[in-house]
Coordinates of C-alpha atoms in Angstrom, one line a residue:
M1 CA 89.8 103.1 63.8
S2 CA 90.1 105.8 61.4
H3 CA 92.9 107.7 63.3
S4 CA 96.2 106.0 62.8
R5 CA 99.3 106.4 62.3
S6 CA 101.5 104.7 58.8
S7 CA 102.7 102.3 61.8
G8 CA 98.8 101.3 62.5
R9 CA 99.8 101.7 66.8
W10 CA 97.3 103.2 68.4
A11 CA 99.5 105.1 71.2
R12 CA 103.7 105.2 71.2
G13 CA 105.8 104.7 74.0
L14 CA 107.7 108.4 74.9
V15 CA 110.0 107.3 76.8
A16 CA 111.5 103.6 78.5
L17 CA 112.3 103.1 81.7
T18 CA 114.1 100.1 82.8
V19 CA 113.8 99.0 86.5
T20 CA 117.0 99.5 87.7
T21 CA 117.5 97.7 91.1
A22 CA 120.4 98.8 94.1
S23 CA 121.6 96.5 96.3
T24 CA 120.8 97.7 99.6
L25 CA 120.2 96.2 103.3
A26 CA 118.7 96.9 106.4
G27 CA 118.5 96.2 109.6
I28 CA 118.3 97.1 113.4
A29 CA 119.0 96.2 116.7
A30 CA 119.7 96.7 120.3
V31 CA 121.3 94.7 122.8
A32 CA 122.3 95.4 126.6
G33 CA 125.3 92.9 126.9
T34 CA 129.0 93.0 128.6
A35 CA 131.2 90.5 125.8
A36 CA 133.6 91.8 124.6
A37 CA 133.0 92.7 120.6
T38 CA 135.2 92.4 117.4
G39 CA 135.7 94.4 114.1
H40 CA 132.8 94.3 111.4
P41 CA 132.8 91.5 109.7
K42 CA 131.0 91.0 106.0
P43 CA 127.2 91.6 105.8
A44 CA 125.9 88.2 104.9
T45 CA 123.7 89.6 102.4
T46 CA 125.3 91.7 98.9
A47 CA 123.7 90.9 95.8
D48 CA 121.6 88.7 97.1
Q49 CA 118.2 90.1 98.6
P50 CA 117.3 88.7 101.6
K51 CA 114.0 87.2 102.7
L52 CA 111.7 87.4 105.0
G53 CA 113.0 84.2 107.6
D54 CA 117.0 84.5 106.1
A55 CA 119.7 84.2 108.6
C56 CA 121.6 87.6 108.7
T57 CA 124.9 88.7 111.1
P58 CA 125.5 91.4 113.1
A59 CA 127.4 93.3 110.6
D60 CA 123.6 93.3 109.0
L61 CA 122.3 95.1 112.0
G62 CA 122.8 98.7 111.1
T63 CA 120.7 98.1 107.5
R64 CA 117.7 97.2 105.8
H65 CA 115.8 96.2 102.7
P66 CA 112.2 96.3 101.6
F67 CA 109.9 94.5 100.9
I68 CA 106.3 95.0 99.0
K69 CA 103.0 94.5 100.5
T70 CA 101.0 95.7 98.1
S71 CA 100.1 97.2 94.6
E72 CA 97.9 99.0 92.4
V73 CA 98.1 99.6 88.7
T74 CA 95.5 102.5 87.6
P75 CA 95.4 103.9 84.2
T76 CA 96.2 107.3 84.9
I77 CA 95.9 110.6 81.6
T78 CA 98.4 112.8 82.5
H79 CA 97.8 115.3 79.7
F80 CA 94.8 116.3 77.6
K81 CA 92.7 117.8 74.8
G82 CA 89.5 118.0 73.2
W83 CA 90.1 118.6 69.5
Y84 CA 87.6 118.7 66.7
V85 CA 89.2 117.9 62.7
T86 CA 86.9 119.0 59.9
S87 CA 87.5 117.7 56.7
G88 CA 89.6 119.9 55.6
S89 CA 92.2 119.6 58.2
T90 CA 93.0 115.9 58.6
G91 CA 96.4 115.0 58.2
T92 CA 99.2 115.3 60.3
Q93 CA 98.7 118.0 62.9
T94 CA 100.8 118.9 66.3
V95 CA 98.5 120.0 69.2
N96 CA 99.3 121.3 72.8
T97 CA 97.6 119.6 75.2
S98 CA 96.8 120.6 78.5
V99 CA 98.4 118.8 82.0
Q100 CA 95.8 116.5 83.3
T101 CA 96.6 114.6 86.2
T102 CA 100.5 115.1 87.8
I103 CA 102.0 112.3 89.2
S104 CA 105.7 112.1 91.1
V105 CA 107.6 110.0 92.3
T106 CA 107.6 109.5 96.1
V107 CA 108.7 107.1 98.5
G108 CA 107.8 107.1 102.5
V109 CA 106.5 110.5 104.7
T110 CA 109.1 112.7 102.9
G111 CA 108.1 112.1 99.7
N112 CA 111.9 112.4 98.3
V113 CA 113.4 109.6 96.0
E114 CA 116.6 109.7 97.8
G115 CA 118.9 107.2 99.0
G116 CA 119.2 103.5 98.1
F117 CA 116.0 102.2 100.4
A118 CA 113.9 104.1 98.0
V119 CA 115.5 103.0 95.0
E120 CA 115.4 99.3 95.9
T121 CA 111.8 99.7 96.8
L122 CA 110.3 101.1 93.2
G123 CA 113.1 98.4 91.6
K124 CA 111.2 95.2 93.7
V125 CA 107.7 97.2 92.7
G126 CA 108.6 97.0 89.2
A127 CA 109.9 93.4 89.1
S128 CA 106.7 92.1 91.0
L129 CA 104.8 93.5 89.1
G130 CA 106.6 92.5 85.1
L131 CA 106.6 96.4 84.7
N132 CA 109.1 99.1 83.8
V133 CA 108.4 102.1 86.4
Q134 CA 110.4 104.8 87.1
V135 CA 113.0 104.6 90.3
N136 CA 114.3 108.1 90.4
Y137 CA 112.7 111.5 91.2
T138 CA 110.4 112.5 88.4
S139 CA 107.0 114.1 87.7
T140 CA 104.6 113.6 84.9
S141 CA 104.4 117.6 84.8
N142 CA 107.6 117.9 83.4
T143 CA 106.6 116.4 80.1
S144 CA 106.2 118.3 76.9
T145 CA 102.8 118.8 75.8
A146 CA 102.9 118.3 72.2
V147 CA 101.2 115.5 70.7
T148 CA 101.7 115.1 67.0
W149 CA 98.8 113.1 65.3
N150 CA 97.7 111.4 61.7
F151 CA 94.5 112.8 61.4
G152 CA 92.5 110.3 59.0
N153 CA 89.4 111.2 59.2
P154 CA 86.9 114.1 61.0
G155 CA 85.8 114.4 63.7
Y156 CA 85.8 114.8 67.8
Y157 CA 89.0 113.5 69.0
G158 CA 90.5 113.3 72.6
L159 CA 94.4 114.0 72.2
Y160 CA 96.0 112.7 75.6
K161 CA 99.4 111.2 76.8
G162 CA 98.8 108.6 79.7
T163 CA 101.0 106.2 81.8
K164 CA 99.7 103.6 84.7
K165 CA 100.2 104.9 88.1
V166 CA 101.3 102.2 90.6
T167 CA 100.5 103.0 94.0
G168 CA 101.0 101.0 97.0
T169 CA 102.6 99.7 100.4
Y170 CA 106.3 98.6 101.6
G171 CA 107.6 97.1 104.4
S172 CA 111.0 96.8 106.0
L173 CA 113.2 93.9 106.7
N174 CA 115.4 94.2 109.4
C175 CA 118.3 92.0 111.1
N176 CA 117.2 91.1 114.8
R177 CA 117.5 88.2 117.4
V178 CA 115.0 85.4 117.2
Q179 CA 114.5 82.6 119.6
Q180 CA 113.9 79.3 118.0
A181 CA 111.9 76.3 118.8
D182 CA 114.5 74.7 120.8
G183 CA 115.5 77.9 123.0
S184 CA 118.3 79.1 121.4
W185 CA 118.8 82.4 119.5
A186 CA 119.6 83.1 115.8
L187 CA 119.7 86.6 113.5
K188 CA 117.3 86.7 111.5
W189 CA 115.7 89.0 108.9
I190 CA 112.2 89.9 109.9
A191 CA 109.4 92.0 109.0
G192 CA 110.9 95.5 111.0
S193 CA 108.4 98.0 112.4
D194 CA 108.8 100.5 109.7
T195 CA 106.3 100.8 106.8
G196 CA 105.7 103.2 104.5
S197 CA 103.7 104.1 100.7
Y198 CA 105.4 104.6 97.3
T199 CA 104.3 106.2 93.4
T200 CA 105.9 105.9 90.7
Y201 CA 104.9 105.6 87.1
T202 CA 105.4 103.1 83.6
T203 CA 106.0 104.8 80.1
L204 CA 104.4 107.3 79.3
E205 CA 102.6 106.8 75.7
E206 CA 100.8 109.6 73.7
G207 CA 97.4 109.0 70.9
A208 CA 93.6 110.1 69.7
V209 CA 90.4 108.6 70.2
R210 CA 86.7 108.9 69.4
C211 CA 84.1 108.4 71.0
E212 CA 82.9 106.1 68.1
D213 CA 85.9 103.7 68.4
K214 CA 86.4 100.5 70.4
V215 CA 89.1 100.2 72.9
P216 CA 90.3 97.5 75.6
A217 CA 88.7 98.3 78.6
N218 CA 90.6 99.9 81.9
S219 CA 93.1 100.9 79.2
I220 CA 94.9 104.2 79.1
M221 CA 93.0 105.0 75.7
R222 CA 89.8 104.0 77.5
K223 CA 90.7 106.5 80.8
A224 CA 91.4 109.7 77.9
Q225 CA 87.8 108.6 75.9
D226 CA 86.0 108.8 79.0
L227 CA 86.9 112.4 79.6
L228 CA 85.2 113.2 75.8
D229 CA 81.7 114.8 76.1
C230 CA 80.5 111.8 74.3
G231 CA 76.6 112.0 73.3
S232 CA 76.7 115.9 74.2
A233 CA 76.0 118.7 71.8
T234 CA 79.7 119.6 71.9
A235 CA 80.4 115.8 70.3
T236 CA 77.8 116.2 67.8
A237 CA 77.7 119.6 66.6
K238 CA 79.4 121.0 63.6
H239 CA 82.4 123.2 65.0
P240 CA 85.6 125.1 63.6
A241 CA 88.8 123.4 63.7
G242 CA 90.6 123.3 66.7
P243 CA 90.2 122.8 70.6
V244 CA 86.7 121.9 72.0
P245 CA 86.4 122.5 75.6
S246 CA 85.2 119.4 78.0
A247 CA 83.6 119.4 81.1
K248 CA 84.2 115.8 81.9
A249 CA 88.0 116.4 81.6
D250 CA 87.5 119.7 83.4
K251 CA 86.2 117.9 86.4
A252 CA 88.6 115.3 86.5
K253 CA 91.7 118.0 86.3
Q254 CA 90.3 119.8 89.4
E255 CA 89.5 116.6 91.5
A256 CA 93.2 115.3 90.2
E257 CA 94.4 119.1 92.0
K258 CA 92.4 118.8 95.1
A259 CA 94.1 115.3 95.5
A260 CA 97.3 116.6 95.3
K261 CA 96.9 119.3 97.5
A262 CA 95.6 117.1 100.2
E263 CA 98.5 114.3 99.4
K264 CA 101.2 117.2 99.5
S265 CA 99.8 118.6 103.0
V266 CA 100.2 114.8 104.6
K267 CA 103.8 114.8 103.2
A268 CA 105.4 117.9 104.1
T269 CA 108.8 117.9 104.5
G270 CA 109.2 119.6 107.6
S271 CA 108.3 118.7 111.3
P272 CA 106.9 121.5 113.9
A273 CA 109.0 121.6 117.2
P274 CA 108.4 118.6 119.2
A275 CA 105.7 119.4 122.4
A276 CA 107.0 119.4 125.8
R277 CA 106.1 116.4 128.0
A278 CA 106.8 115.4 131.1
A279 CA 110.2 114.1 133.0
L280 CA 111.0 110.8 131.0
N281 CA 110.9 107.5 132.0
C282 CA 114.4 106.2 131.9
Q283 CA 116.1 102.9 132.6
P284 CA 118.9 103.5 135.8
A285 CA 121.1 102.2 133.6
A286 CA 123.7 104.9 131.4
Y287 CA 125.2 102.9 128.3
R288 CA 128.1 104.0 125.6
I289 CA 127.2 103.8 122.2
D290 CA 130.5 102.7 120.4
V291 CA 132.0 101.4 117.5
P292 CA 133.1 97.5 118.2
G293 CA 136.2 96.7 119.4
K294 CA 137.7 100.5 119.1
P295 CA 137.6 103.8 121.3
L296 CA 135.3 105.9 119.8
N297 CA 131.6 106.2 120.3
W298 CA 128.7 108.5 120.4
S299 CA 129.0 112.0 121.9
A300 CA 126.2 114.3 122.1
P301 CA 127.1 118.1 120.9
L302 CA 127.8 121.1 123.4
L303 CA 126.5 123.2 121.1
A304 CA 123.2 123.4 119.8
N305 CA 123.9 123.6 116.0
D306 CA 126.0 120.5 116.3
G307 CA 126.0 117.0 116.1
I308 CA 126.5 113.8 117.6
R309 CA 130.0 112.7 116.5
L310 CA 132.7 110.1 117.3
R311 CA 134.9 110.5 120.2
E312 CA 137.0 108.8 122.8
S313 CA 135.5 108.4 125.9
T314 CA 138.2 110.7 128.6
I315 CA 138.0 112.2 132.2
F316 CA 136.6 115.1 130.2
S317 CA 133.2 114.1 128.3
A318 CA 131.4 115.2 130.9
H319 CA 129.2 112.0 130.1
L320 CA 128.2 113.5 126.7
D321 CA 129.2 109.9 126.0
N322 CA 126.5 108.5 128.2
W323 CA 123.0 107.7 127.2
L324 CA 120.1 106.5 129.0
L325 CA 117.3 104.9 127.7
C326 CA 113.6 106.0 128.2
N327 CA 109.9 105.4 127.6
V328 CA 111.3 101.8 126.3
T329 CA 108.9 99.9 124.9
E330 CA 109.1 96.7 123.1
N331 CA 107.2 94.9 120.3
N332 CA 107.8 91.1 118.8
G333 CA 111.7 91.4 120.1
V334 CA 112.2 95.0 118.8
I335 CA 113.1 98.0 121.3
E336 CA 111.7 101.4 120.8
A337 CA 113.1 104.5 123.3
S338 CA 114.2 107.5 122.8
L339 CA 118.1 108.3 123.8
K340 CA 118.3 110.4 126.6
N341 CA 122.0 112.5 127.2
W342 CA 123.3 112.4 130.7
G343 CA 125.5 115.2 129.7
N344 CA 123.0 117.7 128.3
G345 CA 120.3 116.4 128.8
G346 CA 118.5 116.3 125.7
C347 CA 117.4 113.8 123.4
A348 CA 119.1 112.2 120.1
T349 CA 117.0 113.6 117.1
I350 CA 117.2 114.2 113.4
P351 CA 117.0 118.0 112.7
A352 CA 113.2 118.4 111.7
N353 CA 114.3 120.6 108.4
I354 CA 116.7 118.1 107.0
A355 CA 114.9 114.7 107.9
N356 CA 114.0 114.3 104.4
Q357 CA 117.5 114.4 103.2
E358 CA 119.7 111.2 102.8
Q359 CA 123.0 111.5 105.3
A360 CA 121.1 114.3 107.2
Y361 CA 122.7 114.2 111.1
L362 CA 121.9 113.4 114.1
T363 CA 121.4 115.7 117.3
T364 CA 120.5 116.7 120.5
A365 CA 117.4 119.0 121.1
N366 CA 115.1 119.1 124.0
C367 CA 113.3 116.2 124.3
G368 CA 109.9 116.0 123.9
E369 CA 106.7 113.7 122.4
D370 CA 107.8 113.4 118.6
D371 CA 109.1 110.4 116.6
L372 CA 111.7 112.0 115.2
Q373 CA 113.3 111.9 118.9
R374 CA 112.5 107.6 119.1
F375 CA 114.3 104.9 117.6
Y376 CA 113.8 101.1 117.1
I377 CA 116.9 99.1 118.4
Y378 CA 116.9 95.8 117.4
R379 CA 119.7 93.3 119.3
D380 CA 121.9 90.7 118.3
V381 CA 122.2 87.2 120.3
P382 CA 122.1 87.1 123.8
G383 CA 125.2 88.1 125.0
S384 CA 126.3 90.4 122.7
P385 CA 126.0 93.5 122.8
K386 CA 125.6 94.2 119.0
I387 CA 123.0 96.8 117.9
G388 CA 121.5 98.6 114.8
V389 CA 119.8 102.0 115.2
Q390 CA 116.7 103.0 113.3
N391 CA 114.9 106.7 113.2
K392 CA 111.3 105.9 113.6
H393 CA 110.4 108.9 111.7
T394 CA 112.4 109.1 108.6
G395 CA 112.7 105.0 108.5
S396 CA 116.5 105.2 108.1
M397 CA 119.6 103.8 110.1
M398 CA 122.1 105.2 111.8
G399 CA 125.7 105.1 111.0
H400 CA 129.0 106.9 110.2
D401 CA 130.7 107.3 106.7
R402 CA 134.6 106.9 107.9
Y403 CA 136.1 105.9 111.4
A404 CA 138.1 109.2 112.5
D405 CA 137.3 111.5 115.9
G406 CA 134.7 114.1 115.1
E407 CA 133.3 112.4 112.2
L408 CA 129.1 112.6 112.3
I409 CA 126.7 110.4 113.2
R410 CA 124.4 110.3 110.2
Q411 CA 121.5 108.8 108.8
Y412 CA 121.0 106.7 106.0
S413 CA 118.0 105.3 104.3
S414 CA 119.3 101.4 103.5
G415 CA 122.2 101.6 106.3
R416 CA 125.4 101.2 105.4
Q417 CA 126.5 98.1 103.6
D418 CA 129.7 97.6 104.8
G419 CA 128.8 97.0 108.3
T420 CA 129.7 100.6 110.1
G421 CA 126.2 101.2 110.9
T422 CA 126.1 98.4 113.9
Y423 CA 127.4 99.6 117.2
T424 CA 127.4 97.8 120.9
L425 CA 125.7 98.9 123.9
T426 CA 127.9 98.9 126.1
R427 CA 127.1 99.7 130.2
V428 CA 128.7 101.8 132.1

């Protein structure tokens, strides 16, 4: 090829990204038992990542792990500029390209990369594909547009920056009871109900390519070459040195911007107010959601701007510590339900305006048709009342940061690895 650096390389990497995999856990369960509870045992899985069908412990009920379901790798041009080099303008030049396509790293419905679950998901993507991918939130639009290149020969060039866009879907490994062939029960990692999609990208490269250059098919360079108007008057006519428009690049940019707007609307961070619905179909029994072996349990707020907190049940609790399971369904041993508070009549929910945030607090609101008010409940083996609780919309597990009176119940994307996301469901 005629456009070469002294190194002879076609393109060079701009950023070296190292895949890091956070060790996180996942699980959710619910049981209506009356057996006595003890303290939190240590989770069965710490550094080692669990696999589908592996054994788990009650401490894992409030945790979860991702697993990769599908992956697709697509060479993508992020910055581009058509450039004409005359015989008098060869040599090293620095050219400011235009943003062609923006790739943002996202995981899940909210689009944010916040919390251990998202980081672990992207780490597993990189490991499964053997690629160095970005595992923290970033966007290629933040990259400098300048490309410096040594032009050895005159001609029509496409200067570019590009990467491999990686997209796909993930599932959630959760700890739940499973009935075995002999009729006995065991706790195992199962494919939970939560699924989602992800987007990330590999190391950025920059370079220059001409229409007549032979480049590998399905490569970043080939994608850049496709944006040149090869064979057109633009490519064959004589031009002054400098920028040359490319109709193909302009059209591709417009299509990318249109697709990005559509994707952004799907991943809007907020959620509308829940639609009102008829009276819930609630089971007759009421329950406390306790910390195993300790007196504090979930207590709904009296004030609308407060959250669900750990409190001790007393004669003054006014049923704020009593919960009803409503509109209950069960799929593959996993319960889905709305949690209606007996005391204030509201349903447990993550506030819509902060639902995309790690450690957003749990509160109650008017019951409505809203996945933020729906929870997956995973159970320990029969005879044990231990459970884990997962929000249907965000996929995060419920837990608390420390055991203390007044401590808020919050969502944690991977759950609490110390077992503090495991509760007991005690009938009252």
